[in-house]
Coordinates of C-alpha atoms in Angstrom, one line a residue:
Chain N
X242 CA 208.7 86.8 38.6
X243 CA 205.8 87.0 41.2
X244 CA 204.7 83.6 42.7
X245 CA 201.4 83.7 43.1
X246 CA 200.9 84.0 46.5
X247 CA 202.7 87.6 46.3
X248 CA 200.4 88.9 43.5
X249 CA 196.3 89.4 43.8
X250 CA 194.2 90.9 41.4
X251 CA 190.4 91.9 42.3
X252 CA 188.3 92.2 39.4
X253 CA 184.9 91.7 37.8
X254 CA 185.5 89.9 34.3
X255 CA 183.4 92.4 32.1
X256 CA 185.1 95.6 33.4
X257 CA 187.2 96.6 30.6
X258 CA 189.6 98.4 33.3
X259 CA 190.3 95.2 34.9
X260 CA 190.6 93.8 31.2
X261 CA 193.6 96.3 30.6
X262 CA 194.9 95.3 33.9
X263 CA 195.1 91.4 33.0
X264 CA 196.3 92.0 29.7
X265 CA 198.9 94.4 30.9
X266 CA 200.2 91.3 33.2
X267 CA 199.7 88.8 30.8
X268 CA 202.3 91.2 28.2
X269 CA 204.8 90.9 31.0
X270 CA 204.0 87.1 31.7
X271 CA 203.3 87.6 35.2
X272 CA 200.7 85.1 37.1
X273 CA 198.5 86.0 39.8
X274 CA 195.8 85.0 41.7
X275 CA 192.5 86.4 40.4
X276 CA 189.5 87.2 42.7
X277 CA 186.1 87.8 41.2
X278 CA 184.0 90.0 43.1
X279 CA 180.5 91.0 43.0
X280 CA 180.2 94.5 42.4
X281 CA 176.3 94.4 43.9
X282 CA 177.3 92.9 46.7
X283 CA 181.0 94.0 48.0
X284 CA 183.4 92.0 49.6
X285 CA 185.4 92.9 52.4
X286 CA 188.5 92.5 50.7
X287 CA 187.3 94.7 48.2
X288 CA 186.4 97.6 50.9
X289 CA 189.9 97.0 53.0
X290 CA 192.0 97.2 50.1
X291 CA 190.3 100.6 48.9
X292 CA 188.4 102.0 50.9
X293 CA 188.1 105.0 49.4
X294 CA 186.5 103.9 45.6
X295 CA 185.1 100.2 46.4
X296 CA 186.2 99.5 43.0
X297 CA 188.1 97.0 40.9
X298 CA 190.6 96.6 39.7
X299 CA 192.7 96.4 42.9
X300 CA 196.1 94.7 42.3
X301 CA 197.5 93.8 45.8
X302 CA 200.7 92.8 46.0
X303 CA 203.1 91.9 48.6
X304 CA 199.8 92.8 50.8
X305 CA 200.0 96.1 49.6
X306 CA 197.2 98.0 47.3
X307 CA 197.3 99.4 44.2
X308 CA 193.8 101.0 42.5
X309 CA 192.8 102.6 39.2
X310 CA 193.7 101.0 36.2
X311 CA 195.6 103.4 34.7
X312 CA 198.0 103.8 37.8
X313 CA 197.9 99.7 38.1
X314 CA 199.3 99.6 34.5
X315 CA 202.1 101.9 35.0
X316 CA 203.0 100.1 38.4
X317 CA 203.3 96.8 36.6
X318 CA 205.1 98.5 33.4
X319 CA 207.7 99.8 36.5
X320 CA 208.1 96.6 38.7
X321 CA 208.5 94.1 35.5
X322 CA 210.5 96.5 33.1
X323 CA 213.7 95.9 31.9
X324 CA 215.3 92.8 30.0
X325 CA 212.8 90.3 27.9
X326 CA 209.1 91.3 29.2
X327 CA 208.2 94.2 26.6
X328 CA 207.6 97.9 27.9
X329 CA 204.0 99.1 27.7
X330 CA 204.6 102.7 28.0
X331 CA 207.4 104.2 24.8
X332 CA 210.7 105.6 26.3
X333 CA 210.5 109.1 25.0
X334 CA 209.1 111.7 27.1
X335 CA 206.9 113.6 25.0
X336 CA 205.5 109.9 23.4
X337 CA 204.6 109.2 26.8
X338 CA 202.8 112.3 27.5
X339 CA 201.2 111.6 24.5
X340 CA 200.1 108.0 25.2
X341 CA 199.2 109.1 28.8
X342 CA 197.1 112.3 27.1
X343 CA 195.1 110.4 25.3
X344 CA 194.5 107.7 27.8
X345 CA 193.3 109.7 30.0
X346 CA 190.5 111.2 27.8
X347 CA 189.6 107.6 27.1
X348 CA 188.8 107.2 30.6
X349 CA 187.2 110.8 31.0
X350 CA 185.3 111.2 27.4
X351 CA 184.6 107.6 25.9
X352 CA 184.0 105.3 28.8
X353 CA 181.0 108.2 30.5
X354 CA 179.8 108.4 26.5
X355 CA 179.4 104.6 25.6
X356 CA 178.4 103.6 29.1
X357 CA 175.6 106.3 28.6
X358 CA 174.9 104.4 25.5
X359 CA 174.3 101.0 27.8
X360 CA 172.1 103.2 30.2
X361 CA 169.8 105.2 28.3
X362 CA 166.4 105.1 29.4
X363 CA 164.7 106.4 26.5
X364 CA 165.4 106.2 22.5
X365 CA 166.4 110.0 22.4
X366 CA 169.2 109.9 25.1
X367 CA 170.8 106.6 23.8
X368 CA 171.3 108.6 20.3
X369 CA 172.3 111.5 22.2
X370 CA 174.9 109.1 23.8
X371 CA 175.9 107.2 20.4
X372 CA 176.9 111.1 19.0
X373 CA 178.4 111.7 21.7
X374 CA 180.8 108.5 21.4
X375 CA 181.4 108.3 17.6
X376 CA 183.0 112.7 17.9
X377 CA 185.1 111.2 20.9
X378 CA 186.2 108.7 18.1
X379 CA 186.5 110.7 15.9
X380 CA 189.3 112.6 17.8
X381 CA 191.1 109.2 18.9
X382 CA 191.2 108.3 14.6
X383 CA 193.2 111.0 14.2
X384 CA 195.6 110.3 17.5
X385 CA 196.1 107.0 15.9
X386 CA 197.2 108.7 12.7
X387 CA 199.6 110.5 14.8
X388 CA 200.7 107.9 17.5
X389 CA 201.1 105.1 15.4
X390 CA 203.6 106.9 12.7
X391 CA 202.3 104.1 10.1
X392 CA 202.3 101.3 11.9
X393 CA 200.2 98.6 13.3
X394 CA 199.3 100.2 16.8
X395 CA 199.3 103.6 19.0
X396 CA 202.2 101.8 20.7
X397 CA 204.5 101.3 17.0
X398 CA 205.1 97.6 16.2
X399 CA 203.6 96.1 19.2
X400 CA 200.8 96.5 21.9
X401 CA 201.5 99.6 24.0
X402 CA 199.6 101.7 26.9
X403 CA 197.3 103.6 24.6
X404 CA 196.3 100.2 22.8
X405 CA 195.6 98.5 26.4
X406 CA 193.4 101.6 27.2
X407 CA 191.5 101.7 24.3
X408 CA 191.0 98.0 23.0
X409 CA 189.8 97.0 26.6
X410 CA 186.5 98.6 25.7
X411 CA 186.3 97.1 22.5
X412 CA 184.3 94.1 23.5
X413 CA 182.1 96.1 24.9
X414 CA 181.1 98.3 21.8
X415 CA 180.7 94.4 20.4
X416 CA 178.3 94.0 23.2
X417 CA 176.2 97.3 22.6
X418 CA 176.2 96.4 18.6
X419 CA 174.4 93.3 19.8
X420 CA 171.8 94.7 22.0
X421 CA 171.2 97.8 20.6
X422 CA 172.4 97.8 16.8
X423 CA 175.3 100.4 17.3
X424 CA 178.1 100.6 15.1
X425 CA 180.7 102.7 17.0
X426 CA 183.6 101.5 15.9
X427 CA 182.9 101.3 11.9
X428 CA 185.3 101.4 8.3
X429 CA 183.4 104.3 6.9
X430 CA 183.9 107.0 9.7
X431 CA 186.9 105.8 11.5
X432 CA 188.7 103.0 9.0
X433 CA 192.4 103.4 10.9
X434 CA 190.3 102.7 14.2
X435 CA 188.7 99.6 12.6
X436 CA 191.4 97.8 11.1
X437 CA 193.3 98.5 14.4
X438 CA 190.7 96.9 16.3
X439 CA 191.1 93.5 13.9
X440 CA 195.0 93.8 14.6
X441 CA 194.3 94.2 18.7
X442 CA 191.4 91.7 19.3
X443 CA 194.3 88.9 17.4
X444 CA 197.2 90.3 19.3
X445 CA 198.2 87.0 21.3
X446 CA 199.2 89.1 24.7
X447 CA 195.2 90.1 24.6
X448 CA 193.5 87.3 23.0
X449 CA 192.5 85.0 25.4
X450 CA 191.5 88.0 28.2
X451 CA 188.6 89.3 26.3
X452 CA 185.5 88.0 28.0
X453 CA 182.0 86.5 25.9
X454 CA 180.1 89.2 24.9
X455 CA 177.1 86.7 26.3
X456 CA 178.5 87.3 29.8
X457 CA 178.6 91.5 29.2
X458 CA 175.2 91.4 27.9
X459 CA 174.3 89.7 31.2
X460 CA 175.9 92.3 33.0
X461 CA 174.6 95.3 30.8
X462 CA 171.1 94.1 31.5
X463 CA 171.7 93.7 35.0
X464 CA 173.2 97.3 35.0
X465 CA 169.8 98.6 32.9
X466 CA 168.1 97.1 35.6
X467 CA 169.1 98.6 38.9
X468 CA 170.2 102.1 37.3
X469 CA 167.7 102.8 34.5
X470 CA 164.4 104.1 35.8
Chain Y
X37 CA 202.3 132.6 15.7
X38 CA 199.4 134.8 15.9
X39 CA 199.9 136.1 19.8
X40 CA 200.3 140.0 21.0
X41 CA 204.1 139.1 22.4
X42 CA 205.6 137.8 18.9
X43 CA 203.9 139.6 16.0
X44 CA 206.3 141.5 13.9
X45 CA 208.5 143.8 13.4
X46 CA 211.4 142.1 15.9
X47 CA 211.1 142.7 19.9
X48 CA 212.7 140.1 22.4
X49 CA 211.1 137.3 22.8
X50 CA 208.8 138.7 26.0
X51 CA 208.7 142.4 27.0
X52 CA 206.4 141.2 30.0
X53 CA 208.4 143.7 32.5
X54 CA 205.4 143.0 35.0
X55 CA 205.0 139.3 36.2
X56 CA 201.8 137.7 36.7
X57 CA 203.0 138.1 40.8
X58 CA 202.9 141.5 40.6
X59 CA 200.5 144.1 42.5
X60 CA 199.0 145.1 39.6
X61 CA 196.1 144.0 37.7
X62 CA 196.3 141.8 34.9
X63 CA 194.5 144.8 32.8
X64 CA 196.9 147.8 34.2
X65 CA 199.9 145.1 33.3
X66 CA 198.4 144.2 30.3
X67 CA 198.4 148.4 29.3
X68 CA 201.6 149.2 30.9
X69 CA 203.2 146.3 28.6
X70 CA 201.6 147.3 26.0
X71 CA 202.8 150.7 26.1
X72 CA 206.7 150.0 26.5
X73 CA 206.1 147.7 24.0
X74 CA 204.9 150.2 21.5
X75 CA 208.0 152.7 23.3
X76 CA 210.2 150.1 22.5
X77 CA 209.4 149.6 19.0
X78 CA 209.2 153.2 18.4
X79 CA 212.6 153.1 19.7
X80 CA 214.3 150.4 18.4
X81 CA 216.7 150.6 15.3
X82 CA 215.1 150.0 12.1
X83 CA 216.1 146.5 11.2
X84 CA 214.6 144.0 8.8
X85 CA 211.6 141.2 10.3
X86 CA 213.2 138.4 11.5
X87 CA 213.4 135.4 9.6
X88 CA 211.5 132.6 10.7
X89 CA 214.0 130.0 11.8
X90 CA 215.7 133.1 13.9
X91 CA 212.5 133.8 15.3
X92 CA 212.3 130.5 16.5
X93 CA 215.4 130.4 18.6
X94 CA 214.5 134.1 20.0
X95 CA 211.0 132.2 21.4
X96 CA 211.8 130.6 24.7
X97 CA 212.3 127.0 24.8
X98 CA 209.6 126.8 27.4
X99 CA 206.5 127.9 27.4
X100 CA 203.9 127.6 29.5
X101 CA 199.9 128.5 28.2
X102 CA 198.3 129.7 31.2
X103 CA 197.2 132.0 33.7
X104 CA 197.9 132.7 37.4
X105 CA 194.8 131.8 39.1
X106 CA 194.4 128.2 37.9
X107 CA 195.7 125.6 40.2
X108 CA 196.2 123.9 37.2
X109 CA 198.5 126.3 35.9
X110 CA 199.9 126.9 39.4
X111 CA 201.2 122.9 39.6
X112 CA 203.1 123.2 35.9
X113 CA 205.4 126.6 36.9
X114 CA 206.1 125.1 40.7
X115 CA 207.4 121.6 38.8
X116 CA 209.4 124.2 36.3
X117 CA 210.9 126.1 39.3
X118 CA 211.7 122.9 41.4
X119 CA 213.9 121.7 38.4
X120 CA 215.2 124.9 37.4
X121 CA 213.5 125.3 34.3
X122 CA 213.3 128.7 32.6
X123 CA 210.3 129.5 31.4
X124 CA 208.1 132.2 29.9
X125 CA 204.5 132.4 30.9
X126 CA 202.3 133.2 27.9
X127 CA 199.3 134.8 29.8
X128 CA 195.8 133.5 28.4
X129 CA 193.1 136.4 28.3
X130 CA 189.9 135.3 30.6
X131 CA 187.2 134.4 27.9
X132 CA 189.1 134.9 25.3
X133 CA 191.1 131.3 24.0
X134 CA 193.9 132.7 21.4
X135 CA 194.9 131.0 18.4
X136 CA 198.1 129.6 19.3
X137 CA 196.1 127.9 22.9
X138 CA 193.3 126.4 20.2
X139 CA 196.0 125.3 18.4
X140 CA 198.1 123.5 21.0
X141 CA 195.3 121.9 22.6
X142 CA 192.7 121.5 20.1
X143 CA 191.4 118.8 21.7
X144 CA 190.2 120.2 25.1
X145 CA 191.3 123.9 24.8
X146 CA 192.4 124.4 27.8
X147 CA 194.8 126.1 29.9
X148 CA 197.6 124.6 31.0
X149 CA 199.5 123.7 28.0
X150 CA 203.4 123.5 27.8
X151 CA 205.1 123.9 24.6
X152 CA 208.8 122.8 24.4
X153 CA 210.2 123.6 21.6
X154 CA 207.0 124.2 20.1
X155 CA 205.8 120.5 20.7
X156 CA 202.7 120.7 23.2
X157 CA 202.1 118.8 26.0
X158 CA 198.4 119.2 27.4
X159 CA 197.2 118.1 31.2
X160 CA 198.4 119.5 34.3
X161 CA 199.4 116.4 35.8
X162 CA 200.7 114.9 32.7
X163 CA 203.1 117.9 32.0
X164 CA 203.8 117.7 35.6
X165 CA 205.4 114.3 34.6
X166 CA 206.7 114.8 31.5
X167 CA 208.5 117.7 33.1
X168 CA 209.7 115.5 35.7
X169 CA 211.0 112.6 33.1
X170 CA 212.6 115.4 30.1
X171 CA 215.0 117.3 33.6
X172 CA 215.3 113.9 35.6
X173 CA 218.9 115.3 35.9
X174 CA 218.4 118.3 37.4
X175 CA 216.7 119.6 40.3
X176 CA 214.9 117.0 42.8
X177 CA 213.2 114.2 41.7
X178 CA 209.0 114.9 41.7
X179 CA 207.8 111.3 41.5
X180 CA 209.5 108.9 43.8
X181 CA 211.5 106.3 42.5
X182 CA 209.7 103.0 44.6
X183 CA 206.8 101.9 42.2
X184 CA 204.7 101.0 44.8
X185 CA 204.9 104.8 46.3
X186 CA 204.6 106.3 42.7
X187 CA 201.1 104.7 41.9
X188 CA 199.9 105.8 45.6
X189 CA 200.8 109.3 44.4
X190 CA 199.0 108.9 41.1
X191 CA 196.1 107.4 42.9
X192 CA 196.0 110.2 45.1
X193 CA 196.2 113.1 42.1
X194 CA 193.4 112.0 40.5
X195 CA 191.2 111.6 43.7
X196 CA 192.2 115.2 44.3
X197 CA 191.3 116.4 40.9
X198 CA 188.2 114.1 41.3
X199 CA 186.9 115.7 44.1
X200 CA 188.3 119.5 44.5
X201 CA 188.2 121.3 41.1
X202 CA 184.5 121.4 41.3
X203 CA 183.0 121.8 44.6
X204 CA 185.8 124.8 44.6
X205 CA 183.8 126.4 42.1
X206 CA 180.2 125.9 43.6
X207 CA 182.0 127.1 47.0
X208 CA 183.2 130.2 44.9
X209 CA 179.9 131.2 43.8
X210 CA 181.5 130.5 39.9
X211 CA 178.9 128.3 39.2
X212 CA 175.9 127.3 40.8
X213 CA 176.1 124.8 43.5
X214 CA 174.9 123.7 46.8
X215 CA 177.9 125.1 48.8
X216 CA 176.9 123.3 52.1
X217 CA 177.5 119.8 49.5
X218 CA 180.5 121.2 48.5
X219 CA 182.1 122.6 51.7
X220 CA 181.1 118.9 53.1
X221 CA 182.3 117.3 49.8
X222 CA 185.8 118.8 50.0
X223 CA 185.9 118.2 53.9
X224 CA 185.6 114.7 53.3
X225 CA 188.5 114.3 50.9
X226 CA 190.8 116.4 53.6
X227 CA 190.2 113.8 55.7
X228 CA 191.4 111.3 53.3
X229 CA 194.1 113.2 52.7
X230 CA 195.4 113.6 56.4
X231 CA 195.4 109.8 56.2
X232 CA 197.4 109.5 53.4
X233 CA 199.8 112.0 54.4
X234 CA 201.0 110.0 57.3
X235 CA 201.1 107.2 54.9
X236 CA 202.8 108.5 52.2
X237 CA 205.1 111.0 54.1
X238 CA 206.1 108.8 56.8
X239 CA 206.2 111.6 59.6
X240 CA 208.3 113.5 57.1
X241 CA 207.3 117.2 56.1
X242 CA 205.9 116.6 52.6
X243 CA 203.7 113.6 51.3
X244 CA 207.3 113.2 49.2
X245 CA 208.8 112.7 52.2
X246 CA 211.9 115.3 52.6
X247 CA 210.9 117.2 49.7
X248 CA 207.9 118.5 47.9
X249 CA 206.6 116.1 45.2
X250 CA 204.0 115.3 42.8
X251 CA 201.0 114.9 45.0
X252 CA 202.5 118.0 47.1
X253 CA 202.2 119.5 43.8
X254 CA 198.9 118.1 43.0
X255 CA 196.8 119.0 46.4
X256 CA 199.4 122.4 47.3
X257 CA 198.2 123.9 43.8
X258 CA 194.4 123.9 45.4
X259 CA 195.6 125.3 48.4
X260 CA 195.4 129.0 47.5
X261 CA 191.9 128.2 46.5
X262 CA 190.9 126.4 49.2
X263 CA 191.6 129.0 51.7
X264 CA 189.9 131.9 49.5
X265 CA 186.9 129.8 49.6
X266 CA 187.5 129.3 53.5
X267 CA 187.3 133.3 54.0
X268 CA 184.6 133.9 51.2
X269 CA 182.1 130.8 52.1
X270 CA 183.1 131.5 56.0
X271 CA 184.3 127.5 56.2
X272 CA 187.1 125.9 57.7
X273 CA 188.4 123.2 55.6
X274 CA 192.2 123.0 56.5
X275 CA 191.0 122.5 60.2
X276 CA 193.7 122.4 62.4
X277 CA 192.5 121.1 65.2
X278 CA 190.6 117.9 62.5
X279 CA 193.6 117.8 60.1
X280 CA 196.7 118.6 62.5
X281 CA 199.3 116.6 59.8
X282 CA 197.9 118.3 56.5
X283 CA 197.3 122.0 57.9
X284 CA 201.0 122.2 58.9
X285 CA 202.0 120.4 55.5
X286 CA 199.7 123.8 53.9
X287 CA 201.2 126.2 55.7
X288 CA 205.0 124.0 54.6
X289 CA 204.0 124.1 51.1
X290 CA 203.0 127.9 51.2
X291 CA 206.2 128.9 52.0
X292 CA 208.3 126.5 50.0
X293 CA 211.2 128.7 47.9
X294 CA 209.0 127.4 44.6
X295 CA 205.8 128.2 45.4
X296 CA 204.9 131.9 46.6
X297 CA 206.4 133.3 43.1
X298 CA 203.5 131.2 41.4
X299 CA 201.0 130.5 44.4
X300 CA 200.6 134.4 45.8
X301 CA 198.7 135.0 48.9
X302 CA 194.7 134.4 49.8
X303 CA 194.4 137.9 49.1
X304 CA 194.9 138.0 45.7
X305 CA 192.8 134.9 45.0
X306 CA 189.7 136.5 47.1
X307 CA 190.4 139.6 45.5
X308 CA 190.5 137.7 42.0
X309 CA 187.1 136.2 42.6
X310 CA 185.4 139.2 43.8
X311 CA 186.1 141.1 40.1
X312 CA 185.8 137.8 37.7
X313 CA 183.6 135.3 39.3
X314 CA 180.6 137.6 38.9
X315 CA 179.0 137.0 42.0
X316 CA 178.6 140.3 44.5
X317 CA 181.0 140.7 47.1
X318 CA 177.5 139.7 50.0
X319 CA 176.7 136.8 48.3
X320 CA 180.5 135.5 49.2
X321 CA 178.9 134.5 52.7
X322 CA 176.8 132.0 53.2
X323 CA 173.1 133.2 54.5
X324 CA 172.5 130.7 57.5

């Protein structure tokens, strides 16, 4: 187990990638020191500890680096694995290729759609954006029909990688329902996705790291503000 | 299967005599195969189709979706030939997605896909891994085994496949592009690059260390690319005399036993561009 003086996380609280992060630690019962940073306005430790991206999350531990989510969640499935913490990516090669497969286009085809939902400057792009998102999840209904063999989540029985991946943006489609009366996520087009997403948001290694919607809708309008001309 | 190399009546699994390596071009190889092919079956002792499940076994174990030029491609067969893997190369036709590629990878359609055992795996850098984790015990291990080193590679990966795939196309002239932006763009990253190769590699040859590895794998695949684009867009990128550690660690991973087979010479890549990218061969410099 890390004390916390060996283990740092930078984040921002609405970012759903520093959302998988935390909840990634929290299923191995790891503590850590978190460090809020303002994304307008970056800190040094921010810059030092990558330099290249400027971005959270950056999980730093004994002094040393690691950034992007996806490579963060790994590293933490490698260091804590083995014995009572559970794994976060399945043991079989080929479900792990799966699981990192569909991660990935998480990360490359919903996160650009829905975040294009959040920044649309006119009524014509943000339903442009909205299509865009429901086809992506459209495809990731039917990988949950394949990944999750019948059961509760992509990862089987319990929580795994593609959950993390995917459910960390789930507040946020909450968020965009509220501001701009969106339903991506909704029984009639995508009902496995749905009733997966009531299973995830009451999972208890996730529960408590989901931020207020209040504080993303904040952060959305904040967004509109300095990126939406 | 609806492919060219398996359609009835029964022929070995590939009659591919020429490589995708070879001196020819893909279209002469493409009509000499097709006409031993036809030889062969004219040839061959009347027998019965093949039932499916004997079929099955007759199909190589693994196959690779793909096609020569694509550094994406290029990483796949160099992780296959650094664990000893035999494989058969199932050349996709430019323009021209076949069933069995829609089918593999309905989701993005692209090229690379590897199918073992029929089961497809999609994403260079993911079947890069998956290869790595199904022959852990054979061949050299392609991510390293300390956690910490292992998410630097990752990191690294995707930074490369962030910031090369498209400013090689603009610098190409495959699709429209500042190429100044571009040449700058991929500069930039080299520099990174150099950087992290003294991190990662530790004064060793390879950002593995000792041996070649999965960034090696990840940036070396670009290579051939990046120094066709150096002679077409008259640019130096791999500057020697700016990037001492990683022009060396280019000219290492050139010439490492797994690559050349897979990774041919700048030639062929300039030469490749000139006939497909459908820009004329003045245009490859840039008017200054």
């Amino acid at each position: 187990m890390a004390r916390e003086g060996d283990l740092k996380l930078l984040g921002l609280v609405v970012s759903p990638f520093v959302v998988r992060v935390r909840m990634a630690l929290s299923m191995k019962g790891v503590s850590y020191e978190y460090i809020e940073q303002d994304v307008f306005n970056k800190s040094e430790l921010l810059i030092r500890y990558n330099p290249v991206h400027k971005k959270v999350p950056v999980l730093i531990h004994h002094g040393k680096p690691i950034c992007e989510s996806l490579a963060i969640v790994e590293y933490v499935d490698e260091v804590w694995g083995g014995g009572a913490p559970p794994s976060i990516l399945p043991a079989d090669p080929y479900e792990r290729a799966t699981a990192r497969f569909w991660a990935t286009y998480v990360d490359d085809k919903l996160f650009p759609a829905w975040i294009g939902v959040m920044k649309a400057a006119t009524e014509e792009e943000k339903a442009e954006k909205v299509s865009q998102t429901l086809a992506v999840l459209l495809h990731l209904e039917e990988a949950f029909a394949k990944c999750s063999n019948g059961k509760a989540f992509f990862g089987g029985d319990s929580v795994g990688y593609l959950d993390l991946a995917l459910g960390c943006n789930l507040f946020w489609f909450e968020t965009l329902r509220e501001m701009f009366d969106v339903e991506l996520i909704d029984e009639g087009r995508t009902p496995l996705l749905a009733s997966w997403a009531q299973r995830f948001g009451e999972a208890a290694a996730v529960k408590d790291l989901v931020p207020n919607v209040d504080k993303a809708v904040e952060h959305a309008k904040k967004m509109r503000r300095v990126f939406v001309h | 299967m609806t492919h060219a190399r398996t359609s009835k009546p029964y022929r070995p699994a590939s009659v591919s005599i020429l490589k995708s390596h070879s001196i020819f071009s893909t279209h002469q190889r493409q009509r000499v195969n097709n006409h031993l092919s036809s030889v062969l079956a004219a040839e061959a002792p009347q027998r019965p189709t093949m039932s499916p499940e004997k079929q099955e076994t007759a199909t190589a174990a693994v196959r690779v979706l793909g096609r020569w030029p694509s550094p994406f491609v290029i990483r796949v067969l160099i992780a296959l030939r650094l664990k000893g893997v035999e494989y058969e190369l199932v050349e996709e036709a430019m323009g021209n997605r076949s069933e069995l590629l829609l089918a593999s990878n309905p989701v993005h359609r692209k090229i690379p896909v590897l199918l073992h055992h029929g089961r497809a795996v999609s994403e260079s850098l993911i079947i890069v891994q998956y290869v790595d984790e199904v022959w852990a015990s054979q061949g050299p291990a392609i991510l390293p085994a300390d956690p910490h080193a292992r998410a630097a590679e990752r990191f690294w990966s995707q930074y490369v496949d962030d910031k090369f795939p498209t400013a090689i196309r603009v610098l190409r002239g495959k699709v429209a592009g500042d190429k100044d932006e571009a040449a700058a763009q991929v500069a930039a990253a080299l520099e990174h690059l150099e950087e992290a190769l003294v991190q990662c590699g530790r004064g060793k040859g390879y950002f593995g260390g000792d041996s070649l590895g999965y960034l090696d794998i990840a940036l070396g695949s670009h290579v051939g690319w990046v120094r066709a684009v150096e002679r077409m867009a008259q640019v130096c990128l791999l500057d020697e005399a700016k990037l001492p550690n990683l022009a060396a660690w280019a000219d290492r991973f050139c010439a490492h036993p797994a690559v050349p087979d897979v990774m041919p010479h700048t030639d062929r890549f300039v030469e490749f561009s000139i006939n497909n990218d459908g820009v004329p061969k003045a245009a490859h410099t840039n008017s200054k």
